[in-house]
Amino acid sequence: MPTTDAAATRDPTVAEQFADADQQWRADLLGMWVFLLTEIMMFGGMFMAFAIYRVEYAEVFAEGARHLKLHLGVINTVLLLTSGLTMSFADPAVQAGRRRTVLLLLGLTAALAIAFLGLKGYEYFLEYEENLVPVGDLPFDMAPFSSDRVKVFFSFYYVMTGLHALHMAIGVGLIAAAVWLVARWRDASRVSRQVQIISIYWAFVDVVWLLLFPALYLLRPALGG
Amino acid sequence: MRETLSRILSYLVLLALLGASVYAAQWPLGLARIALHLGLGGAMALIVVAVFMQLRRTPALARLFAYAGVLWLAILFGLMSLDYVYR
């Protein structure tokens, strides 16, 4: 019977709803890009709202940016770019069957991401100590700017960087899942697809930060001025 | 080997662009500097999309969704800007 023949010759690593491994790979990538499209629209809306307030309250927003820790932002950007590089090497290493290299690269990526999150947390703590957290009854003071407009800047700052940090934390979870898959190494093609998809997600997290960093940290009065 | 080199070179270019953007922060804040910071950030984002997200090696249908993201962003930014300017 034809169906029995087809079942007998079928690649056992391909899920039953797909004709072949190539179609499964294409579907996986498409799924990730559809998801990223929704992410683009979510972050896009936030950037648009930020842009309008940045124009409307230009002086206050520039002053708010001056109160952010630029050096910590730069270090975090370097950490994130480096993690993007290590993650981009993971998929080729999977395809070359170098399991230990993949584990090392994924471990490095996760470590850099955790360092980023740790530094971000430290930055939040410093801002808390400087009374720059506009939440509830917490004291808020950015002399000589005491208006509520400063709170708008810091609200954008915490929501945008917080949402980005949440995406990073999810990314670290995905990388941990990839480490587990690579450690088992039962199905090389599946491992390759998963690592590639996580790489794309991770690069997207990079992209969001590369746009957040100048918008929040760099649109400030001249350094040393 | 060529891809490895391309990724490392892209990483170095990204660091250089980051350095340039931070260096420019010592200039007085005006429209030109704002455009420079956002332009350099956009260029860095494009490099990451092209090299680390491997957009060129992505199947056409998935790439279409990536381009659709840009299109919808343009619609969002365009219509919102028009509303803001003419309201």
Coordinates of C-alpha atoms in Angstrom, one line a residue:
Chain A
M1 CA 0.0 0.0 0.0
P2 CA 1.4 3.5 -0.8
T3 CA 0.7 4.9 2.7
T4 CA 2.7 2.1 4.3
D5 CA 5.6 2.7 1.8
A6 CA 5.4 6.4 2.6
A7 CA 5.4 5.7 6.4
A8 CA 8.4 3.3 6.0
T9 CA 10.5 5.8 4.0
R10 CA 9.5 8.8 6.2
D11 CA 12.3 10.7 8.1
P12 CA 11.4 9.9 11.8
T13 CA 12.8 13.3 13.0
V14 CA 10.2 15.2 10.9
A15 CA 6.9 15.9 12.6
E16 CA 3.9 14.2 11.0
Q17 CA 2.2 17.4 9.7
F18 CA 5.2 18.3 7.5
A19 CA 6.2 16.7 4.2
D20 CA 9.9 16.9 4.8
A21 CA 12.6 18.5 7.1
D22 CA 13.0 21.5 4.8
Q23 CA 9.3 22.4 5.1
Q24 CA 9.5 21.9 8.9
W25 CA 12.5 24.3 9.0
R26 CA 10.7 26.9 6.9
A27 CA 7.6 26.6 9.1
D28 CA 9.7 27.1 12.3
L29 CA 11.3 30.2 10.9
L30 CA 8.0 31.6 9.7
G31 CA 6.5 31.1 13.1
M32 CA 9.3 33.0 14.8
W33 CA 9.0 35.9 12.3
V34 CA 5.3 36.1 12.8
F35 CA 5.9 36.3 16.5
L36 CA 8.6 38.9 16.0
L37 CA 6.1 40.9 13.8
T38 CA 3.8 41.2 16.9
E39 CA 6.8 42.2 19.0
I40 CA 7.8 44.9 16.4
M41 CA 4.3 46.4 16.7
M42 CA 4.3 46.3 20.5
F43 CA 7.7 48.0 20.8
G44 CA 6.9 50.3 17.8
G45 CA 3.9 51.7 19.7
M46 CA 6.0 52.4 22.7
F47 CA 8.7 54.1 20.7
M48 CA 6.1 56.2 18.9
A49 CA 4.6 57.4 22.2
F50 CA 8.1 58.1 23.6
A51 CA 8.9 60.1 20.4
I52 CA 5.8 62.3 20.8
Y53 CA 6.5 63.1 24.5
R54 CA 10.2 63.6 23.6
V55 CA 9.2 66.3 21.2
E56 CA 6.6 67.8 23.5
Y57 CA 8.8 67.9 26.7
A58 CA 12.2 68.2 25.0
E59 CA 14.1 70.0 27.7
V60 CA 12.7 67.8 30.6
F61 CA 13.4 64.6 28.7
A62 CA 16.9 65.6 27.9
E63 CA 17.5 66.4 31.6
G64 CA 16.0 63.1 32.6
A65 CA 18.4 61.3 30.2
R66 CA 21.3 63.2 31.8
H67 CA 20.4 61.5 35.1
L68 CA 20.8 58.0 33.7
K69 CA 24.1 56.2 34.1
L70 CA 25.6 56.4 30.7
H71 CA 28.7 54.3 31.5
L72 CA 26.5 51.5 32.7
G73 CA 24.4 51.8 29.6
V74 CA 27.5 51.6 27.4
I75 CA 28.9 48.5 29.3
N76 CA 25.5 46.8 28.9
T77 CA 25.4 47.6 25.2
V78 CA 28.9 46.0 24.8
L79 CA 27.7 42.9 26.8
L80 CA 24.6 42.5 24.7
L81 CA 26.5 42.9 21.4
T82 CA 29.1 40.3 22.6
S83 CA 26.3 37.9 23.5
G84 CA 24.8 38.4 20.0
L85 CA 28.1 37.4 18.6
T86 CA 28.5 34.3 20.7
M87 CA 24.9 33.3 20.0
S88 CA 25.4 33.7 16.2
F89 CA 28.2 31.1 16.3
A90 CA 26.1 28.5 18.1
D91 CA 24.0 27.4 15.1
P92 CA 27.1 26.8 12.8
A93 CA 28.7 24.8 15.6
V94 CA 25.5 22.7 15.9
Q95 CA 25.6 22.0 12.2
A96 CA 29.3 21.0 12.5
G97 CA 28.3 18.6 15.3
R98 CA 30.6 20.3 17.8
R99 CA 28.5 19.7 20.9
R100 CA 31.0 21.0 23.5
T101 CA 31.6 24.2 21.5
V102 CA 27.8 24.8 21.3
L103 CA 27.5 24.3 25.0
L104 CA 30.3 26.7 25.6
L105 CA 28.8 29.3 23.3
L106 CA 25.3 29.0 24.8
G107 CA 26.8 29.2 28.3
L108 CA 28.8 32.3 27.4
T109 CA 25.7 33.9 25.9
A110 CA 23.6 33.2 29.0
A111 CA 26.4 34.5 31.3
L112 CA 26.7 37.7 29.3
A113 CA 22.9 38.1 29.5
I114 CA 22.8 37.5 33.2
A115 CA 25.6 40.1 33.6
F116 CA 23.5 42.5 31.6
L117 CA 20.5 41.9 33.8
G118 CA 22.6 42.2 37.0
L119 CA 24.0 45.5 35.9
K120 CA 20.5 46.7 34.9
G121 CA 19.3 45.8 38.4
Y122 CA 22.2 47.7 39.9
E123 CA 21.3 50.7 37.8
Y124 CA 17.7 50.5 39.0
F125 CA 19.0 50.4 42.6
L126 CA 21.1 53.5 42.1
E127 CA 18.1 55.3 40.6
Y128 CA 16.0 54.2 43.6
E129 CA 18.7 55.6 45.9
E130 CA 18.6 58.9 44.0
N131 CA 14.8 59.1 44.4
L132 CA 14.2 58.6 40.7
V133 CA 11.5 55.9 40.8
P134 CA 8.0 57.4 40.1
V135 CA 6.0 54.6 41.7
G136 CA 3.4 54.9 44.4
D137 CA 4.4 56.9 47.5
L138 CA 8.1 56.6 46.8
P139 CA 9.9 60.0 47.2
F140 CA 10.7 61.5 43.7
D141 CA 13.1 64.4 43.3
M142 CA 15.1 65.6 40.3
A143 CA 15.9 69.2 41.3
P144 CA 15.5 71.7 39.9
F145 CA 13.0 69.9 37.7
S146 CA 10.2 69.0 40.1
S147 CA 7.3 68.8 37.6
D148 CA 5.3 65.7 36.8
R149 CA 6.8 65.7 33.3
V150 CA 10.1 64.3 34.7
K151 CA 8.0 61.4 36.0
V152 CA 6.7 60.8 32.5
F153 CA 10.3 60.3 31.2
F154 CA 11.2 57.9 34.0
S155 CA 7.9 56.0 33.5
F156 CA 8.9 55.5 29.9
Y157 CA 12.4 54.5 31.0
Y158 CA 11.3 51.8 33.4
V159 CA 8.5 50.4 31.2
M160 CA 10.7 50.2 28.1
T161 CA 13.9 48.9 29.8
G162 CA 11.8 46.6 32.0
L163 CA 10.0 45.1 29.1
H164 CA 13.3 44.6 27.3
A165 CA 14.8 43.0 30.5
L166 CA 11.8 40.7 30.6
H167 CA 12.5 39.6 27.0
M168 CA 16.1 39.0 28.0
A169 CA 15.1 36.9 31.0
I170 CA 12.8 34.8 28.6
G171 CA 15.8 34.5 26.3
V172 CA 18.0 33.2 29.1
G173 CA 15.2 30.6 29.8
L174 CA 15.2 29.6 26.1
I175 CA 19.0 29.3 26.0
A176 CA 18.8 27.1 29.1
A177 CA 16.3 24.9 27.2
A178 CA 18.7 24.8 24.3
V179 CA 21.5 23.7 26.6
W180 CA 19.3 20.8 27.8
L181 CA 18.6 19.8 24.1
V182 CA 22.2 20.1 23.1
A183 CA 23.3 18.1 26.2
R184 CA 20.9 15.3 25.2
W185 CA 21.8 15.6 21.5
R186 CA 19.1 13.1 20.4
D187 CA 18.1 14.7 17.2
A188 CA 20.7 17.0 15.5
S189 CA 18.3 18.6 13.0
R190 CA 15.9 19.5 15.8
V191 CA 18.7 21.0 17.9
S192 CA 19.9 23.0 14.9
R193 CA 16.4 24.4 14.2
Q194 CA 15.8 25.3 17.9
V195 CA 19.2 27.0 18.3
Q196 CA 18.7 28.9 15.0
I197 CA 15.2 30.1 16.2
I198 CA 16.6 31.2 19.6
S199 CA 19.4 33.0 17.8
I200 CA 16.9 35.0 15.8
Y201 CA 15.0 35.9 19.0
W202 CA 18.2 36.8 20.7
A203 CA 19.3 39.1 17.9
F204 CA 15.8 40.8 18.0
V205 CA 16.4 41.5 21.7
D206 CA 19.7 43.1 20.6
V207 CA 17.9 45.2 18.0
V208 CA 15.4 46.6 20.6
W209 CA 18.2 47.6 22.9
L210 CA 20.2 49.2 20.1
L211 CA 17.2 51.5 19.5
L212 CA 16.4 52.0 23.2
F213 CA 19.9 53.0 24.2
P214 CA 20.3 56.1 22.1
A215 CA 16.7 57.2 22.6
L216 CA 16.9 57.0 26.4
Y217 CA 20.6 57.5 27.3
L218 CA 22.1 59.6 24.5
L219 CA 19.5 62.3 23.8
R220 CA 20.9 64.4 26.7
P221 CA 22.7 67.7 27.0
A222 CA 26.4 67.7 26.0
L223 CA 28.6 65.5 28.2
G224 CA 30.6 67.6 30.6
G225 CA 28.6 70.6 29.5
Chain B
M1 CA 35.2 30.6 7.5
R2 CA 33.9 33.6 5.5
E3 CA 30.7 33.8 7.6
T4 CA 32.8 33.7 10.8
L5 CA 34.9 36.5 9.6
S6 CA 31.8 38.5 8.5
R7 CA 30.3 38.1 12.0
I8 CA 33.5 39.2 13.8
L9 CA 33.9 42.2 11.4
S10 CA 30.2 43.1 12.0
Y11 CA 30.8 42.9 15.7
L12 CA 33.8 45.2 15.5
V13 CA 31.8 47.7 13.3
L14 CA 29.0 47.6 15.8
L15 CA 31.5 48.5 18.6
A16 CA 33.0 51.3 16.5
L17 CA 29.5 52.7 15.8
L18 CA 28.7 52.5 19.5
G19 CA 31.9 54.4 20.3
A20 CA 31.1 57.1 17.7
S21 CA 27.6 57.5 19.0
V22 CA 28.8 57.9 22.6
Y23 CA 31.6 60.3 21.5
A24 CA 29.1 62.5 19.7
A25 CA 27.2 62.9 23.0
Q26 CA 29.7 65.6 24.0
W27 CA 28.4 67.9 21.3
P28 CA 25.6 70.3 22.0
L29 CA 22.2 68.7 21.8
G30 CA 20.4 69.8 18.6
L31 CA 18.4 68.3 15.8
A32 CA 21.6 67.2 14.0
R33 CA 22.9 65.3 17.0
I34 CA 19.5 63.7 17.6
A35 CA 19.5 62.5 14.0
L36 CA 23.0 61.2 14.3
H37 CA 22.3 59.2 17.4
L38 CA 19.1 57.7 16.0
G39 CA 20.8 57.1 12.6
L40 CA 23.8 55.3 14.2
G41 CA 21.4 53.3 16.4
G42 CA 19.3 52.4 13.3
A43 CA 22.5 51.4 11.4
M44 CA 23.6 49.1 14.2
A45 CA 20.1 47.5 14.3
L46 CA 20.2 46.9 10.5
I47 CA 23.6 45.2 10.8
V48 CA 22.3 42.9 13.6
V49 CA 19.2 42.1 11.5
A50 CA 21.3 41.4 8.3
V51 CA 24.2 39.5 9.9
F52 CA 23.0 37.9 13.2
M53 CA 19.4 37.3 12.2
Q54 CA 20.6 36.0 8.8
L55 CA 17.8 37.8 6.9
R56 CA 19.4 37.0 3.5
R57 CA 19.3 33.3 4.2
T58 CA 15.8 33.3 5.5
P59 CA 13.1 31.7 3.3
A60 CA 11.2 34.2 1.2
L61 CA 7.8 33.9 3.1
A62 CA 9.4 34.5 6.5
R63 CA 11.4 37.4 5.0
L64 CA 8.1 38.8 3.8
F65 CA 6.9 39.0 7.4
A66 CA 10.1 40.9 8.4
Y67 CA 9.5 43.4 5.6
A68 CA 5.8 43.6 6.7
G69 CA 7.0 44.6 10.1
V70 CA 8.8 47.6 8.6
L71 CA 5.8 48.5 6.5
W72 CA 3.4 48.4 9.5
L73 CA 5.9 50.4 11.6
A74 CA 6.0 53.0 8.8
I75 CA 2.2 53.1 8.7
L76 CA 2.1 53.4 12.6
F77 CA 4.7 56.2 12.7
G78 CA 3.4 57.9 9.6
L79 CA -0.3 58.1 10.6
M80 CA 0.6 59.0 14.2
S81 CA 2.9 61.7 13.2
L82 CA 0.3 63.2 10.8
D83 CA -2.3 63.1 13.6
Y84 CA 0.2 64.8 16.0
V85 CA 1.2 67.5 13.6
Y86 CA -2.2 68.4 12.3
R87 CA -4.4 68.0 15.4

